[in-house]
mmCIF file of C-alpha atoms in Angstrom:
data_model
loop_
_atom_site.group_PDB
_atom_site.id
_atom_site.type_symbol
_atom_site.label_atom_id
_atom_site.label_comp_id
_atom_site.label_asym_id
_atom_site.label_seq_id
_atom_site.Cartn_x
_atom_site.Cartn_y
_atom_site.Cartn_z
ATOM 1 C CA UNK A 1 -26.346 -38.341 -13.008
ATOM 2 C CA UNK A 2 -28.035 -36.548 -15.528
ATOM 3 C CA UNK A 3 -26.278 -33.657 -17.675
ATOM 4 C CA UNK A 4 -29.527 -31.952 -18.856
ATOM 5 C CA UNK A 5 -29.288 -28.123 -17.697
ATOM 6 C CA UNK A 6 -33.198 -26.889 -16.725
ATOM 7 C CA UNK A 7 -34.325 -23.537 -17.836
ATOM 8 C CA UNK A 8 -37.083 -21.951 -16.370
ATOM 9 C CA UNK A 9 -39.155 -18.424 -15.577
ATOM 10 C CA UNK A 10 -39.711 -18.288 -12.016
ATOM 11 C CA UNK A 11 -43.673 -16.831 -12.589
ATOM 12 C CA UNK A 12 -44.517 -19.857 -14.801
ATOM 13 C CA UNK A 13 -42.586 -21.994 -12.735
ATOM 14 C CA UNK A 14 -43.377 -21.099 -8.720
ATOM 15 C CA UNK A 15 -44.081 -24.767 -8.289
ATOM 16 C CA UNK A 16 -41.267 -25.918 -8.950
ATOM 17 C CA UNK A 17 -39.050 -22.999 -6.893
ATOM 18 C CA UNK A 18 -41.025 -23.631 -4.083
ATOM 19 C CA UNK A 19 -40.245 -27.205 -3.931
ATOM 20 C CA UNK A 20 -36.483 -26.081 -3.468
ATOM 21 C CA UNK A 21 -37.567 -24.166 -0.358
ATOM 22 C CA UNK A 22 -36.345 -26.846 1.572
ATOM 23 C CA UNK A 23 -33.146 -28.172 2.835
ATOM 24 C CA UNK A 24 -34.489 -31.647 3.013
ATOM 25 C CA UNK A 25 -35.237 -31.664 -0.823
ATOM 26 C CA UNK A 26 -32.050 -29.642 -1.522
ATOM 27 C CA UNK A 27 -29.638 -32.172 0.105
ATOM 28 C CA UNK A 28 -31.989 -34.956 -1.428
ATOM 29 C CA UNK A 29 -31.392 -33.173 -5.083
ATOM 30 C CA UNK A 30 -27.547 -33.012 -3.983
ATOM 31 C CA UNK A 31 -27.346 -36.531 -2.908
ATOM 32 C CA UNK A 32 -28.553 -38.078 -6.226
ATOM 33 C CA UNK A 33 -26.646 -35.533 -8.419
ATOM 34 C CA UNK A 34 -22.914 -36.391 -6.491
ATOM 35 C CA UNK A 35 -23.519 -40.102 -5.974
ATOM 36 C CA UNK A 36 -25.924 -40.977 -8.506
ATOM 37 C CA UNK A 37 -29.643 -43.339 -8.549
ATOM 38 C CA UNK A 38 -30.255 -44.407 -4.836
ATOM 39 C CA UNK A 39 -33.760 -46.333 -3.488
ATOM 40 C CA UNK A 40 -35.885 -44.511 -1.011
ATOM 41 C CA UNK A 41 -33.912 -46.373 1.992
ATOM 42 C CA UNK A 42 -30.995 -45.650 0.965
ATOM 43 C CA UNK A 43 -31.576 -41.881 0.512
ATOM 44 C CA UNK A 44 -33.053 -41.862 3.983
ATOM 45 C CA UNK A 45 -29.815 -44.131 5.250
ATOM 46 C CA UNK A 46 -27.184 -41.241 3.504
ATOM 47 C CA UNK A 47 -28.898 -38.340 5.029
ATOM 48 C CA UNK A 48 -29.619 -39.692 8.333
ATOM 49 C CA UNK A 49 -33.486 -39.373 8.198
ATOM 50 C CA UNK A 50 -36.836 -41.370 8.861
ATOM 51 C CA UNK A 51 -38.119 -43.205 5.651
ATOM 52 C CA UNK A 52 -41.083 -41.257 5.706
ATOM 53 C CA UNK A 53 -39.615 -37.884 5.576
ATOM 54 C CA UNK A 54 -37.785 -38.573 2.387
ATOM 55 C CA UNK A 55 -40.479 -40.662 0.773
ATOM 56 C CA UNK A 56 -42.960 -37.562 1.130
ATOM 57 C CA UNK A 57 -39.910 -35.115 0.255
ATOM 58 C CA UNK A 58 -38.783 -37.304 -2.700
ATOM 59 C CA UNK A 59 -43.153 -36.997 -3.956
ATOM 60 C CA UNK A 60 -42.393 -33.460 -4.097
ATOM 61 C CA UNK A 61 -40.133 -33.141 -6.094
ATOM 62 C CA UNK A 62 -41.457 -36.043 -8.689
ATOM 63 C CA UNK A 63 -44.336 -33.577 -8.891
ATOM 64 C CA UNK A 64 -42.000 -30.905 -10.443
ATOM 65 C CA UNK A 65 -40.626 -32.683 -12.792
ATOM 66 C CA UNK A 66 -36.577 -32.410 -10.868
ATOM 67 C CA UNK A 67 -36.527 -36.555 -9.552
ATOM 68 C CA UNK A 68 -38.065 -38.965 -11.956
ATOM 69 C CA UNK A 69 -38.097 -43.025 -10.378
ATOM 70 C CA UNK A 70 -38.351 -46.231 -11.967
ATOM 71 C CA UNK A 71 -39.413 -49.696 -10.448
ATOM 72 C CA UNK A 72 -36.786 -52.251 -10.371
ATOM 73 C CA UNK A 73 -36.873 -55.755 -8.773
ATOM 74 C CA UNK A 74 -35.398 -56.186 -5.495
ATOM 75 C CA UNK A 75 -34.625 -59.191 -3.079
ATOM 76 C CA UNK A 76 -38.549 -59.199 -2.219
ATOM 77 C CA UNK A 77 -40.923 -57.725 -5.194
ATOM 78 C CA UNK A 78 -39.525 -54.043 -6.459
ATOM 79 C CA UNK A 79 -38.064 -50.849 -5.055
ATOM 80 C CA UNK A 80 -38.691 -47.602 -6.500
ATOM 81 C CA UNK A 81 -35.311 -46.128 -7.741
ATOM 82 C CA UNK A 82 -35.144 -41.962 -7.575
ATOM 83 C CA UNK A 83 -32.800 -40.379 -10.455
ATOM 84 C CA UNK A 84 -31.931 -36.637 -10.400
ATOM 85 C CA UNK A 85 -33.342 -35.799 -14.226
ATOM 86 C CA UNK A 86 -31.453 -32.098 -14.070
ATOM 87 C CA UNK A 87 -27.696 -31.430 -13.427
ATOM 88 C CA UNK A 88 -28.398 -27.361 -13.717
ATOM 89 C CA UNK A 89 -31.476 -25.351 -12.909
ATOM 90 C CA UNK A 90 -31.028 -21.908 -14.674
ATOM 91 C CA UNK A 91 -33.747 -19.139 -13.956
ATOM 92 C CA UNK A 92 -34.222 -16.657 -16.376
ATOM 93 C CA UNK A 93 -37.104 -13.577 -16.953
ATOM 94 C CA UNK A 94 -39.149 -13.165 -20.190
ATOM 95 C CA UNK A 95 -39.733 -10.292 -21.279
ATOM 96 C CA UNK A 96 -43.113 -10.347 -21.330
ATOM 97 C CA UNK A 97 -44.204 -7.488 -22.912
ATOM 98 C CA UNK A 98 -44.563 -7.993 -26.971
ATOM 99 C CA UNK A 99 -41.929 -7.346 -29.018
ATOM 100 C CA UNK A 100 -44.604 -5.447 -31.691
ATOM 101 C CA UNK A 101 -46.010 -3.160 -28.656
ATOM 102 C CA UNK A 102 -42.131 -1.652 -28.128
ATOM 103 C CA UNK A 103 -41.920 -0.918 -31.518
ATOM 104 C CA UNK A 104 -40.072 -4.052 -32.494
ATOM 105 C CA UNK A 105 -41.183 -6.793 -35.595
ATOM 106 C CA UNK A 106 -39.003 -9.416 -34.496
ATOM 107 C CA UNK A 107 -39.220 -12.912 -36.239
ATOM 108 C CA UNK A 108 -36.773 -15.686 -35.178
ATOM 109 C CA UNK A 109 -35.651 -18.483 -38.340
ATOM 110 C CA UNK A 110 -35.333 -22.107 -37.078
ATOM 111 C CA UNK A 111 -31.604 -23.466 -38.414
ATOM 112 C CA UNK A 112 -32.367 -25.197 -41.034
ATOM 113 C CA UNK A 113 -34.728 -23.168 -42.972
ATOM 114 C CA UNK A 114 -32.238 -21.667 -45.210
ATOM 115 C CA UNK A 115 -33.276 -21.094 -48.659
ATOM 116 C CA UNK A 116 -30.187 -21.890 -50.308
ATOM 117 C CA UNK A 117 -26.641 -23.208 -49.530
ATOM 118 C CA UNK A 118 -23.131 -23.868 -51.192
ATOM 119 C CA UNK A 119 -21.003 -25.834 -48.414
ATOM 120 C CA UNK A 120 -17.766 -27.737 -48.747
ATOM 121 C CA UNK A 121 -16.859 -30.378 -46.573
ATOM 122 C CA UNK A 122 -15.810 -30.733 -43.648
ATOM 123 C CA UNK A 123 -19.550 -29.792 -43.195
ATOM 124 C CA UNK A 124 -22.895 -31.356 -41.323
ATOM 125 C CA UNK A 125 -25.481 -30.832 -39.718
ATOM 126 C CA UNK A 126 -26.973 -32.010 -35.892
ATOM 127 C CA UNK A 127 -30.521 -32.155 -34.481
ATOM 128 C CA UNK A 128 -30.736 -32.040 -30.600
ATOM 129 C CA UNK A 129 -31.299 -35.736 -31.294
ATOM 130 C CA UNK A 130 -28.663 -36.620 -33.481
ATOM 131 C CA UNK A 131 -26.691 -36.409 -36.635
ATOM 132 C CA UNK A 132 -28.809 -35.524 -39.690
ATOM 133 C CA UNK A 133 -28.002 -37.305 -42.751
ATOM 134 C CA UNK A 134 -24.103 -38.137 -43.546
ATOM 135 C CA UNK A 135 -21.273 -36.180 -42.016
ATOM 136 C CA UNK A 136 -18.396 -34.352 -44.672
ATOM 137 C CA UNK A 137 -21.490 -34.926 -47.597
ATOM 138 C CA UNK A 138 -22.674 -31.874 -48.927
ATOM 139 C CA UNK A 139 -25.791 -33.095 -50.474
ATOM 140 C CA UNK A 140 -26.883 -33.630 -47.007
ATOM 141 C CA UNK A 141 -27.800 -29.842 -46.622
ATOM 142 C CA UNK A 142 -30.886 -30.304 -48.860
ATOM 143 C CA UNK A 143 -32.450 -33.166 -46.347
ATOM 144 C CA UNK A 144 -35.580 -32.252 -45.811
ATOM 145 C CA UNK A 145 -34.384 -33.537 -42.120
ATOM 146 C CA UNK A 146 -32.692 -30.415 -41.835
ATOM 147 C CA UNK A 147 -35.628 -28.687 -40.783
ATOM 148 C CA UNK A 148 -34.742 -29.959 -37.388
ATOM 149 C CA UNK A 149 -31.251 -28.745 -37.209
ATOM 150 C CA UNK A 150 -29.706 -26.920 -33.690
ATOM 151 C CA UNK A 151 -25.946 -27.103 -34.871
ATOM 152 C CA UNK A 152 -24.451 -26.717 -38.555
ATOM 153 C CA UNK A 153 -21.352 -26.289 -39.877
ATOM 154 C CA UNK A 154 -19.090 -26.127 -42.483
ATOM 155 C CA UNK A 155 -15.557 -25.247 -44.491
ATOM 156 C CA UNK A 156 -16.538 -23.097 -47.206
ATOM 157 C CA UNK A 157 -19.493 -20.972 -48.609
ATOM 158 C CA UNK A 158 -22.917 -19.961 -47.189
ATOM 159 C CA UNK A 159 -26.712 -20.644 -46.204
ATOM 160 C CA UNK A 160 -29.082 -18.072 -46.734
ATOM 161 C CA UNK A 161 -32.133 -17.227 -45.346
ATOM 162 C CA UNK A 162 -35.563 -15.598 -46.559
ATOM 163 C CA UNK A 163 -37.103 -13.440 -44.030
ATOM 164 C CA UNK A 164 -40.586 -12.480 -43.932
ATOM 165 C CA UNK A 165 -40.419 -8.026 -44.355
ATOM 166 C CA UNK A 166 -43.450 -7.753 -41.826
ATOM 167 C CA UNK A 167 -42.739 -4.360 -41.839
ATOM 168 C CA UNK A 168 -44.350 -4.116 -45.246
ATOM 169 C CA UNK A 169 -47.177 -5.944 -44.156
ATOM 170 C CA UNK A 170 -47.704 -3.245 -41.105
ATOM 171 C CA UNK A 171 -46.949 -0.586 -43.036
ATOM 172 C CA UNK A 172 -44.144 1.099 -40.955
ATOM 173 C CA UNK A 173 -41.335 2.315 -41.665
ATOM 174 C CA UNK A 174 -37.917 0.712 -40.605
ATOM 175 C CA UNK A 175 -35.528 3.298 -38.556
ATOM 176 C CA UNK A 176 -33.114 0.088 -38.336
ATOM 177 C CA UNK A 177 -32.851 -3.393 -38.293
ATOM 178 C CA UNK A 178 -30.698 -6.273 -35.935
ATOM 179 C CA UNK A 179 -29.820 -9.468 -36.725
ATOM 180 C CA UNK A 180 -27.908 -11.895 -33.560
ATOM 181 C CA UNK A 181 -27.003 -15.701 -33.623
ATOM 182 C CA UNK A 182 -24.634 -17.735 -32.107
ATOM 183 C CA UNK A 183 -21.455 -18.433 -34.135
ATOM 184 C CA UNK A 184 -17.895 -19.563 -33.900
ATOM 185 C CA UNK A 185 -14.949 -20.868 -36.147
ATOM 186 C CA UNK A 186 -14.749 -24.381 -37.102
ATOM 187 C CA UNK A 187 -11.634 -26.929 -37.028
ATOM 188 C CA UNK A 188 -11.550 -30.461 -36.843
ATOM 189 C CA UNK A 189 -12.004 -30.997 -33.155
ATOM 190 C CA UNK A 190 -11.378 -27.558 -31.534
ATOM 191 C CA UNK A 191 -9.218 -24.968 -30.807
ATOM 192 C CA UNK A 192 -8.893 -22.143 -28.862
ATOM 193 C CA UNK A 193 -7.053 -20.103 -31.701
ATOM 194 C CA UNK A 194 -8.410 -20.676 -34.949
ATOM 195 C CA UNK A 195 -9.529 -17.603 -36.517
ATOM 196 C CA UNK A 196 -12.296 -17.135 -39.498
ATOM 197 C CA UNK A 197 -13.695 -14.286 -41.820
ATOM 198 C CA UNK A 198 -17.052 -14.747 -41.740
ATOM 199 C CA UNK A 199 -19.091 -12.789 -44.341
ATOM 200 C CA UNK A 200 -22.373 -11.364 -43.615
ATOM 201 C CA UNK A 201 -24.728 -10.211 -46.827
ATOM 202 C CA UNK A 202 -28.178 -8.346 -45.946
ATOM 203 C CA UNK A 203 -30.380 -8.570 -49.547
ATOM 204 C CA UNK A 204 -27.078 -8.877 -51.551
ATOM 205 C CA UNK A 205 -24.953 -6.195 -49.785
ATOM 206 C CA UNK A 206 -21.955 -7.326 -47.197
ATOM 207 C CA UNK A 207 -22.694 -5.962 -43.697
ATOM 208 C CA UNK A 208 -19.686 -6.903 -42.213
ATOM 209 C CA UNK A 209 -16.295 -9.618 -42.096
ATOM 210 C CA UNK A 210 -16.201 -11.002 -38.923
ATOM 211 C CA UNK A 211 -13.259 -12.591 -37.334
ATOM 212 C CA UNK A 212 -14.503 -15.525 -34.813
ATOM 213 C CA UNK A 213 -11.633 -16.093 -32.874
ATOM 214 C CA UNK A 214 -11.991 -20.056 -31.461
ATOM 215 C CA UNK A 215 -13.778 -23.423 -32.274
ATOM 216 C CA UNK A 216 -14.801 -23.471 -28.440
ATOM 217 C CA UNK A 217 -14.108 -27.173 -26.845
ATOM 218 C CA UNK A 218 -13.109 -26.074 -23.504
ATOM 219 C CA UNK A 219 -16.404 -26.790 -21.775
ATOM 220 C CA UNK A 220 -19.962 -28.125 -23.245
ATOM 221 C CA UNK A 221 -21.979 -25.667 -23.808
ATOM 222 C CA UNK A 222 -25.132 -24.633 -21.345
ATOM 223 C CA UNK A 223 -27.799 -26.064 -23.836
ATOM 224 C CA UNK A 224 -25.634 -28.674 -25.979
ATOM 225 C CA UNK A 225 -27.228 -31.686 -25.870
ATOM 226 C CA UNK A 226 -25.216 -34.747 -24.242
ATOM 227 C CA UNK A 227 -24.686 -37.331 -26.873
ATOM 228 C CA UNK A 228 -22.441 -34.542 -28.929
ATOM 229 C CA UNK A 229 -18.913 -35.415 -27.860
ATOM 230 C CA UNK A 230 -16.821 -32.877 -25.736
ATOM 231 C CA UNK A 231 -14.200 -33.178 -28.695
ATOM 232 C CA UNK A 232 -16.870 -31.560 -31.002
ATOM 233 C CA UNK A 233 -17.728 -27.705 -31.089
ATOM 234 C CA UNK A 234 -19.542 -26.700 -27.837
ATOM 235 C CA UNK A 235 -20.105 -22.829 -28.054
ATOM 236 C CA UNK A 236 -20.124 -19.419 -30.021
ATOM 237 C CA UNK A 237 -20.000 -15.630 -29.856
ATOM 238 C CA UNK A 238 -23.182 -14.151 -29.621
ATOM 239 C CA UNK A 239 -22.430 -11.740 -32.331
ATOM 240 C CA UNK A 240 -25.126 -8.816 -32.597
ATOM 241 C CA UNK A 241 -24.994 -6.428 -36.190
ATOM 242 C CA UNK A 242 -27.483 -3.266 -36.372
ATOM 243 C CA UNK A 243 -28.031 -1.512 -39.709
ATOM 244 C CA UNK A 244 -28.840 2.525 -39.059
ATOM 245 C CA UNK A 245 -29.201 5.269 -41.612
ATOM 246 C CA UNK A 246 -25.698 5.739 -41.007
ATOM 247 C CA UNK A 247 -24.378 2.051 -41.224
ATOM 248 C CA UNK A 248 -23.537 -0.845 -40.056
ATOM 249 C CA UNK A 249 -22.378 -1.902 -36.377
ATOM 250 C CA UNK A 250 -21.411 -4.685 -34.454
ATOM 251 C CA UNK A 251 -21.672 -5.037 -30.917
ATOM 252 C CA UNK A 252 -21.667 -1.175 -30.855
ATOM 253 C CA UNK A 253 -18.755 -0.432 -32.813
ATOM 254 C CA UNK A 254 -18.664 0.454 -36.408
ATOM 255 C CA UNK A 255 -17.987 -2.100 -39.378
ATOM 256 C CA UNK A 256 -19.100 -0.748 -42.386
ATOM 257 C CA UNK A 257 -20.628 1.836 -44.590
ATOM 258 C CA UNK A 258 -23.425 -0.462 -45.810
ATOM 259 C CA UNK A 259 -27.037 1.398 -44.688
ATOM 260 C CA UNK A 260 -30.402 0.705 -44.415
ATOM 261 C CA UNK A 261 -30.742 2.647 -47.950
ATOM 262 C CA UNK A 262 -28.695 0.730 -49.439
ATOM 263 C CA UNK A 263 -30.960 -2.453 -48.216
ATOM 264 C CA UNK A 264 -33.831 -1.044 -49.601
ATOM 265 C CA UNK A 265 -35.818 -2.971 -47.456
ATOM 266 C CA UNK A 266 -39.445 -0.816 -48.851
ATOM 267 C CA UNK A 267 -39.100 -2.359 -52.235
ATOM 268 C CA UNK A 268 -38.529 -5.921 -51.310
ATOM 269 C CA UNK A 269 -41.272 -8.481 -49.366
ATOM 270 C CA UNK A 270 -38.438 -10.230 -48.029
ATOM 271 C CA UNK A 271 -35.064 -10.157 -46.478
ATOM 272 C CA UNK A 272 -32.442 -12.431 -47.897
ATOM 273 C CA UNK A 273 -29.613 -13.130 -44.777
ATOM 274 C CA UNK A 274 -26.510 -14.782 -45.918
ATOM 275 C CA UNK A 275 -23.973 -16.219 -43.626
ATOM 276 C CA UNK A 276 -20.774 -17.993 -44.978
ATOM 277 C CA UNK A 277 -16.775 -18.121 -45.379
ATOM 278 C CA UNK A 278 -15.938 -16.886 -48.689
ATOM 279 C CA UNK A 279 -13.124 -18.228 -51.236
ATOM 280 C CA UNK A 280 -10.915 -15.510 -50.543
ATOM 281 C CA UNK A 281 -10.787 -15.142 -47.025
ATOM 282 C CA UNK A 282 -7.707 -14.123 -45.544
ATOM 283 C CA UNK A 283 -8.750 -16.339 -42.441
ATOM 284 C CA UNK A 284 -10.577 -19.366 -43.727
ATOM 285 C CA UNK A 285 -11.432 -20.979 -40.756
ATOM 286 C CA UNK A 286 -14.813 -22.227 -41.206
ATOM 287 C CA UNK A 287 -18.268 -21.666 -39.372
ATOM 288 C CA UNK A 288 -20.480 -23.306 -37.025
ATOM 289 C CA UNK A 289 -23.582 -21.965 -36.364
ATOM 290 C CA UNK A 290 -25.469 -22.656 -33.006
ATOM 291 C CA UNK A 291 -29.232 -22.775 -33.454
ATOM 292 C CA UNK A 292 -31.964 -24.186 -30.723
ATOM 293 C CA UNK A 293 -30.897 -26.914 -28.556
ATOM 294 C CA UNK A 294 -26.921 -26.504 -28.521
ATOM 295 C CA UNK A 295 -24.565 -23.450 -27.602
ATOM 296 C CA UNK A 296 -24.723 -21.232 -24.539
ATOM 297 C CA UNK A 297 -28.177 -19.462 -25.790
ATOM 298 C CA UNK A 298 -29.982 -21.935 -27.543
ATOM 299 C CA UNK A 299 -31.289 -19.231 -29.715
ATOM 300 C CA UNK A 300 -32.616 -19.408 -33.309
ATOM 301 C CA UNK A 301 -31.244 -16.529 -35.951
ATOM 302 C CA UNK A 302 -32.987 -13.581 -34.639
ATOM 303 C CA UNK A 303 -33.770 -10.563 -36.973
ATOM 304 C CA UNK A 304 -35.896 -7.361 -35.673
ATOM 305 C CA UNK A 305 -37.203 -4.178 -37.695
ATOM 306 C CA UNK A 306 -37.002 -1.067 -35.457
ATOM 307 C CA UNK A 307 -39.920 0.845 -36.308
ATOM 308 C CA UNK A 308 -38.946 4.639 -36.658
#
């Protein structure tokens, strides 16, 4: 049984909704997700229907992509085993319409692009594929591996970003700007109270101290990838800020003075974004940060200039 969750957009996608539109395929997809790989025959023998119905069923749903089957040797030549390749289908709608045409620049930073970092261990770093480099080492944070990162994390200090100010290279003028990723506390393990002060810093100025409340372990999280052990971090907060002409918010509620003035995004080509537990924190409870491939959004570090 696989434990891959499958995301898809129903109008790029009718194929594959279509082949659910059946209760034949449904109860075939059901079958092989509770009781695991099963042979053609056997399908048909569980479900109490001619070979022939499941074998053109089963086709369909090979065509989509939701049963994969490999040839194994049986009593007389091979049998074609059918394995379930999805445990979750998830159906989601794009906004289609570009993010430049609503008067949005929107650019979203892979993980492990940051610029710079100063991290104490306990700290590392995870690809959807596997560990990068050498858990609780610091040094490890300048891999050039790191490129690929979905999950990092870390005791002390920061990463920062470099943004591209496209609003420069338009030539508009910013009426505010949003930043959103995925973050939570970090303990050895996980725990479900385990508060941290993170600091957020917009071109040198502090946006906002955010308390994350948990290292989340209850349940893996939608996107995080199967190899990362259930005793590891599974899950953030999607934590939103805005900067206005009359400061800073989070999640809709106020958190600081700190403006887009005092940014002063017009004179700079870039945007510096740093993330990170500080020294002094009355709470220092670490940070992970969930990036593509892990978490419940799978979502890079988003940042968006609102045109005015």
């Amino acid at each position: 049984m696989s434990n891959e969750i499958m995301v898809v957009d129903p109008l790029e996608r009718l194929d594959l909704l279509k082949s659910l539109a059946s209760e034949v395929r449904v109860r075939i997809l059901e079958l092989l997700h509770r009781k695991g790989p099963k042979n053609v025959n056997q399908v048909a023998e569980e479900l109490g229907l001619p070979q022939s119905t499941i074998s053109a069923n089963i086709q369909v749903l090979v065509d989509v992509g939701l049963i994969e089957t490999k040839s194994q040797k049986a009593r007389k030549g091979s049998q074609k085993v059918c394995y379930s390749t999805f445990s979750e289908l998830v159906v989601v709608f794009k906004d289609r319409t570009p993010a430049q045409d609503l008067g949005v620049i929107e650019v979203a930073m892979p993980l492990g692009l940051y610029t710079r970092c100063e991290v104490s261990a306990p700290c590392g770093l995870c690809s959807k594929d596997g560990v990068i480099g050498l858990l609780d080492v610091p040094d490890t944070f300048l891999d050039p591996d790191r490129m690929r990162a979905g999950l990092l994390w870390f005791t002390r200090g920061f990463v920062e970003y470099q943004f591209p100010n496209n609003a420069t290279l338009a030539n508009a003028k910013v009426g505010g700007l949003e930043l959103a990723m995925e973050l939570s506390s970090e303990v050895p393990g996980t725990s479900k109270d385990w508060p941290s002060d993170i600091t957020v810093a917009i071109n040198g100025h502090e946006i906002d101290t955010w308390t994350a409340p948990a290292d989340y372990g209850d349940k893996r999280g939608k996107h995080t990838p199967g190899w990362w052990k259930l005793a590891g971090s599974q899950y953030g907060d999607l934590a939103h800020w805005r900067v206005t002409n009359n400061g800073t918010y989070r999640n809709n509620d106020k958190v600081s003075k700190c403006s887009l003035a005092d940014l002063e995004l017009e004179r700079h080509r870039s945007i510096r974004i740093r993330i990170g537990v500080k020294e002094d924190a009355r709470h220092p409870g670490g940070i992970n940060i969930f990036g593509s491939g892990f978490g419940n959004y799978s979502n890079d570090i988003v940042l968006r200039l609102l045109k005015a």
